[in-house]
Amino acid sequence: MGENGDSGHKKPWKYIEKQKLRDTLTPMQFHVTQEKGTERQFSGQYLKFDKNGTYRCIVCSNELFDSEAKFDKQGCGWPSFCRARDAGITTAPEWSHGLMRTEVKCAKCSAHIGHLFDDGPKKLGGLRYCVNSVALNFESNNDGAAEKEDSMHECMK
């Protein structure tokens, strides 16, 4: 038994109490990740962001996307990626706004990240992960933007 009378085992991420998340996340981060909300188009901090590193889940820090997979989808208004990290995300069908879409969720904590569309770069499978900046946290590789310039838009090559 743990010191609080419990079994001593930590709960999986999906069982974190909503109030704890409300206390940890900003109101917009909570709305997007826990209530399947969406940030305003063209408002996200990572839309035009071009540093070299890893995008992580804002809730649990799970690795979701590499910067090399990020590309600019003209007119989209949200960060776009052509592929996710292995075991970083899961997808699920979602009926919303009168459409059947594919929801993108963190594989570790099930936080809503965004949606998956089939209008990405064709030569890499045609997928586009359209994500909310507020659902992400960026971890720099400390290599600077110069190296990213060489590998940037790998999805578009």
PDB file of C-alpha atoms in Angstrom:
ATOM      1  CA  MET A   1       0.000   0.000   0.000  1.00  0.00           C
ATOM      2  CA  GLY A   2       1.118   3.521  -0.767  1.00  0.00           C
ATOM      3  CA  GLU A   3       1.469   6.143   1.937  1.00  0.00           C
ATOM      4  CA  ASN A   4      -1.970   7.538   1.056  1.00  0.00           C
ATOM      5  CA  GLY A   5      -3.678   4.188   1.505  1.00  0.00           C
ATOM      6  CA  ASP A   6      -3.746   3.492  -2.226  1.00  0.00           C
ATOM      7  CA  SER A   7      -2.101   0.594  -4.023  1.00  0.00           C
ATOM      8  CA  GLY A   8       0.994   2.675  -4.734  1.00  0.00           C
ATOM      9  CA  HIS A   9       0.485   2.344  -8.506  1.00  0.00           C
ATOM     10  CA  LYS A  10       0.269   5.461 -10.627  1.00  0.00           C
ATOM     11  CA  LYS A  11      -2.828   5.914 -12.742  1.00  0.00           C
ATOM     12  CA  PRO A  12      -2.353   5.872 -16.520  1.00  0.00           C
ATOM     13  CA  TRP A  13      -2.504   9.293 -18.187  1.00  0.00           C
ATOM     14  CA  LYS A  14      -6.052   8.780 -19.376  1.00  0.00           C
ATOM     15  CA  TYR A  15      -7.241   8.773 -15.767  1.00  0.00           C
ATOM     16  CA  ILE A  16      -5.735  12.085 -14.685  1.00  0.00           C
ATOM     17  CA  GLU A  17      -8.435  14.075 -12.977  1.00  0.00           C
ATOM     18  CA  LYS A  18      -9.935  16.818 -15.100  1.00  0.00           C
ATOM     19  CA  GLN A  19      -9.530  19.365 -12.290  1.00  0.00           C
ATOM     20  CA  LYS A  20      -5.783  18.733 -12.165  1.00  0.00           C
ATOM     21  CA  LEU A  21      -5.611  19.357 -15.900  1.00  0.00           C
ATOM     22  CA  ARG A  22      -7.670  22.550 -15.524  1.00  0.00           C
ATOM     23  CA  ASP A  23      -5.140  23.734 -12.950  1.00  0.00           C
ATOM     24  CA  THR A  24      -2.172  22.821 -15.174  1.00  0.00           C
ATOM     25  CA  LEU A  25      -3.292  23.851 -18.666  1.00  0.00           C
ATOM     26  CA  THR A  26      -4.426  27.233 -19.952  1.00  0.00           C
ATOM     27  CA  PRO A  27      -8.173  27.486 -20.646  1.00  0.00           C
ATOM     28  CA  MET A  28      -7.531  27.168 -24.422  1.00  0.00           C
ATOM     29  CA  GLN A  29      -5.178  24.189 -23.969  1.00  0.00           C
ATOM     30  CA  PHE A  30      -7.825  22.463 -21.849  1.00  0.00           C
ATOM     31  CA  HIS A  31     -10.602  23.281 -24.323  1.00  0.00           C
ATOM     32  CA  VAL A  32      -8.648  21.892 -27.283  1.00  0.00           C
ATOM     33  CA  THR A  33      -7.080  18.809 -25.685  1.00  0.00           C
ATOM     34  CA  GLN A  34      -9.945  17.719 -23.407  1.00  0.00           C
ATOM     35  CA  GLU A  35     -13.071  19.055 -25.124  1.00  0.00           C
ATOM     36  CA  LYS A  36     -11.987  18.584 -28.763  1.00  0.00           C
ATOM     37  CA  GLY A  37     -11.913  22.316 -29.381  1.00  0.00           C
ATOM     38  CA  THR A  38     -10.001  24.166 -32.083  1.00  0.00           C
ATOM     39  CA  GLU A  39      -7.851  27.261 -31.845  1.00  0.00           C
ATOM     40  CA  ARG A  40      -8.608  30.121 -34.231  1.00  0.00           C
ATOM     41  CA  GLN A  41      -7.217  29.698 -37.735  1.00  0.00           C
ATOM     42  CA  PHE A  42      -3.850  31.459 -38.299  1.00  0.00           C
ATOM     43  CA  SER A  43      -3.484  32.157 -34.553  1.00  0.00           C
ATOM     44  CA  GLY A  44      -1.190  29.322 -33.419  1.00  0.00           C
ATOM     45  CA  GLN A  45       2.351  29.986 -32.265  1.00  0.00           C
ATOM     46  CA  TYR A  46       3.749  27.062 -34.284  1.00  0.00           C
ATOM     47  CA  LEU A  47       2.115  27.895 -37.633  1.00  0.00           C
ATOM     48  CA  LYS A  48       5.151  29.755 -39.046  1.00  0.00           C
ATOM     49  CA  PHE A  49       7.641  28.246 -36.587  1.00  0.00           C
ATOM     50  CA  ASP A  50      10.722  26.707 -38.239  1.00  0.00           C
ATOM     51  CA  LYS A  51      13.151  25.517 -35.575  1.00  0.00           C
ATOM     52  CA  ASN A  52      14.712  22.046 -35.541  1.00  0.00           C
ATOM     53  CA  GLY A  53      13.344  19.733 -32.850  1.00  0.00           C
ATOM     54  CA  THR A  54      10.441  17.668 -31.591  1.00  0.00           C
ATOM     55  CA  TYR A  55       6.821  18.619 -31.025  1.00  0.00           C
ATOM     56  CA  ARG A  56       5.413  17.032 -27.859  1.00  0.00           C
ATOM     57  CA  CYS A  57       1.953  16.670 -26.341  1.00  0.00           C
ATOM     58  CA  ILE A  58       1.230  19.616 -24.023  1.00  0.00           C
ATOM     59  CA  VAL A  59      -0.539  17.282 -21.562  1.00  0.00           C
ATOM     60  CA  CYS A  60       1.929  14.389 -21.137  1.00  0.00           C
ATOM     61  CA  SER A  61       5.070  15.345 -23.154  1.00  0.00           C
ATOM     62  CA  ASN A  62       4.734  12.350 -25.480  1.00  0.00           C
ATOM     63  CA  GLU A  63       6.730  12.832 -28.709  1.00  0.00           C
ATOM     64  CA  LEU A  64       4.268  13.480 -31.545  1.00  0.00           C
ATOM     65  CA  PHE A  65       6.036  15.037 -34.557  1.00  0.00           C
ATOM     66  CA  ASP A  66       9.543  15.851 -35.763  1.00  0.00           C
ATOM     67  CA  SER A  67      10.227  19.284 -37.243  1.00  0.00           C
ATOM     68  CA  GLU A  68      11.410  17.657 -40.489  1.00  0.00           C
ATOM     69  CA  ALA A  69       7.843  16.455 -41.082  1.00  0.00           C
ATOM     70  CA  LYS A  70       6.373  19.973 -40.822  1.00  0.00           C
ATOM     71  CA  PHE A  71       5.296  21.748 -43.989  1.00  0.00           C
ATOM     72  CA  ASP A  72       3.276  24.791 -44.999  1.00  0.00           C
ATOM     73  CA  LYS A  73      -0.143  23.895 -46.356  1.00  0.00           C
ATOM     74  CA  GLN A  74      -1.207  27.112 -48.064  1.00  0.00           C
ATOM     75  CA  GLY A  75      -4.472  28.457 -46.682  1.00  0.00           C
ATOM     76  CA  CYS A  76      -4.774  25.850 -43.931  1.00  0.00           C
ATOM     77  CA  GLY A  77      -4.064  28.113 -40.952  1.00  0.00           C
ATOM     78  CA  TRP A  78      -2.797  25.400 -38.593  1.00  0.00           C
ATOM     79  CA  PRO A  79       0.565  23.618 -38.374  1.00  0.00           C
ATOM     80  CA  SER A  80       0.727  20.699 -40.812  1.00  0.00           C
ATOM     81  CA  PHE A  81       2.856  17.560 -40.694  1.00  0.00           C
ATOM     82  CA  CYS A  82       3.223  14.800 -43.296  1.00  0.00           C
ATOM     83  CA  ARG A  83       3.876  12.082 -40.715  1.00  0.00           C
ATOM     84  CA  ALA A  84       3.799  11.460 -36.978  1.00  0.00           C
ATOM     85  CA  ARG A  85       6.397   9.905 -34.708  1.00  0.00           C
ATOM     86  CA  ASP A  86       6.109   6.122 -34.324  1.00  0.00           C
ATOM     87  CA  ALA A  87       3.616   5.385 -31.527  1.00  0.00           C
ATOM     88  CA  GLY A  88       3.087   9.129 -31.012  1.00  0.00           C
ATOM     89  CA  ILE A  89      -0.509   9.415 -32.081  1.00  0.00           C
ATOM     90  CA  THR A  90      -3.673   7.415 -32.580  1.00  0.00           C
ATOM     91  CA  THR A  91      -6.605   8.227 -34.818  1.00  0.00           C
ATOM     92  CA  ALA A  92     -10.335   7.759 -34.465  1.00  0.00           C
ATOM     93  CA  PRO A  93     -13.348   8.524 -36.649  1.00  0.00           C
ATOM     94  CA  GLU A  94     -15.178  11.672 -35.545  1.00  0.00           C
ATOM     95  CA  TRP A  95     -18.495  13.100 -36.643  1.00  0.00           C
ATOM     96  CA  SER A  96     -18.474  16.864 -36.157  1.00  0.00           C
ATOM     97  CA  HIS A  97     -19.453  20.037 -38.010  1.00  0.00           C
ATOM     98  CA  GLY A  98     -21.596  17.925 -40.326  1.00  0.00           C
ATOM     99  CA  LEU A  99     -18.583  15.948 -41.539  1.00  0.00           C
ATOM    100  CA  MET A 100     -16.997  12.598 -40.907  1.00  0.00           C
ATOM    101  CA  ARG A 101     -13.356  13.348 -40.058  1.00  0.00           C
ATOM    102  CA  THR A 102     -10.402  11.529 -38.567  1.00  0.00           C
ATOM    103  CA  GLU A 103      -9.387  12.806 -35.155  1.00  0.00           C
ATOM    104  CA  VAL A 104      -5.694  12.807 -34.170  1.00  0.00           C
ATOM    105  CA  LYS A 105      -5.058  12.036 -30.497  1.00  0.00           C
ATOM    106  CA  CYS A 106      -1.979  11.563 -28.345  1.00  0.00           C
ATOM    107  CA  ALA A 107      -1.311   7.828 -28.030  1.00  0.00           C
ATOM    108  CA  LYS A 108      -0.243   8.193 -24.410  1.00  0.00           C
ATOM    109  CA  CYS A 109      -2.939  10.408 -22.845  1.00  0.00           C
ATOM    110  CA  SER A 110      -5.650  10.593 -25.566  1.00  0.00           C
ATOM    111  CA  ALA A 111      -5.499  14.401 -25.728  1.00  0.00           C
ATOM    112  CA  HIS A 112      -7.133  15.838 -28.851  1.00  0.00           C
ATOM    113  CA  ILE A 113      -4.370  17.181 -31.117  1.00  0.00           C
ATOM    114  CA  GLY A 114      -6.171  17.896 -34.391  1.00  0.00           C
ATOM    115  CA  HIS A 115      -7.342  16.057 -37.516  1.00  0.00           C
ATOM    116  CA  LEU A 116      -5.918  13.932 -40.314  1.00  0.00           C
ATOM    117  CA  PHE A 117      -6.659  14.732 -43.965  1.00  0.00           C
ATOM    118  CA  ASP A 118      -5.697  13.120 -47.265  1.00  0.00           C
ATOM    119  CA  ASP A 119      -4.469  16.289 -48.992  1.00  0.00           C
ATOM    120  CA  GLY A 120      -0.825  16.086 -47.911  1.00  0.00           C
ATOM    121  CA  PRO A 121       2.238  15.485 -50.102  1.00  0.00           C
ATOM    122  CA  LYS A 122       1.298  12.689 -52.525  1.00  0.00           C
ATOM    123  CA  LYS A 123       4.732  11.087 -52.806  1.00  0.00           C
ATOM    124  CA  LEU A 124       4.790  10.474 -49.039  1.00  0.00           C
ATOM    125  CA  GLY A 125       1.364   8.910 -48.811  1.00  0.00           C
ATOM    126  CA  GLY A 126      -0.780  12.023 -49.113  1.00  0.00           C
ATOM    127  CA  LEU A 127      -1.463  12.516 -45.399  1.00  0.00           C
ATOM    128  CA  ARG A 128      -1.688  15.857 -43.601  1.00  0.00           C
ATOM    129  CA  TYR A 129      -1.829  16.022 -39.828  1.00  0.00           C
ATOM    130  CA  CYS A 130      -3.523  19.370 -39.168  1.00  0.00           C
ATOM    131  CA  VAL A 131      -2.848  20.215 -35.530  1.00  0.00           C
ATOM    132  CA  ASN A 132      -3.570  22.858 -32.913  1.00  0.00           C
ATOM    133  CA  SER A 133      -0.490  24.728 -31.686  1.00  0.00           C
ATOM    134  CA  VAL A 134      -1.916  24.892 -28.151  1.00  0.00           C
ATOM    135  CA  ALA A 135      -1.893  21.083 -28.001  1.00  0.00           C
ATOM    136  CA  LEU A 136       1.878  21.093 -28.596  1.00  0.00           C
ATOM    137  CA  ASN A 137       5.061  21.940 -26.774  1.00  0.00           C
ATOM    138  CA  PHE A 138       8.290  22.292 -28.744  1.00  0.00           C
ATOM    139  CA  GLU A 139      11.631  20.848 -27.652  1.00  0.00           C
ATOM    140  CA  SER A 140      14.589  22.255 -29.575  1.00  0.00           C
ATOM    141  CA  ASN A 141      17.440  20.075 -30.777  1.00  0.00           C
ATOM    142  CA  ASN A 142      19.676  23.124 -30.237  1.00  0.00           C
ATOM    143  CA  ASP A 143      20.901  22.771 -33.810  1.00  0.00           C
ATOM    144  CA  GLY A 144      19.447  26.105 -34.856  1.00  0.00           C
ATOM    145  CA  ALA A 145      17.373  26.998 -37.874  1.00  0.00           C
ATOM    146  CA  ALA A 146      20.273  26.684 -40.349  1.00  0.00           C
ATOM    147  CA  GLU A 147      20.275  22.884 -40.308  1.00  0.00           C
ATOM    148  CA  LYS A 148      16.500  22.886 -40.487  1.00  0.00           C
ATOM    149  CA  GLU A 149      16.771  24.871 -43.715  1.00  0.00           C
ATOM    150  CA  ASP A 150      18.414  21.860 -45.403  1.00  0.00           C
ATOM    151  CA  SER A 151      15.837  19.358 -44.196  1.00  0.00           C
ATOM    152  CA  MET A 152      12.839  21.698 -44.022  1.00  0.00           C
ATOM    153  CA  HIS A 153       9.892  20.684 -46.109  1.00  0.00           C
ATOM    154  CA  GLU A 154      11.163  17.121 -46.427  1.00  0.00           C
ATOM    155  CA  CYS A 155       7.534  16.335 -47.044  1.00  0.00           C
ATOM    156  CA  MET A 156       7.573  18.586 -50.091  1.00  0.00           C
ATOM    157  CA  LYS A 157      10.763  17.245 -51.727  1.00  0.00           C
TER     158      LYS A 157
END
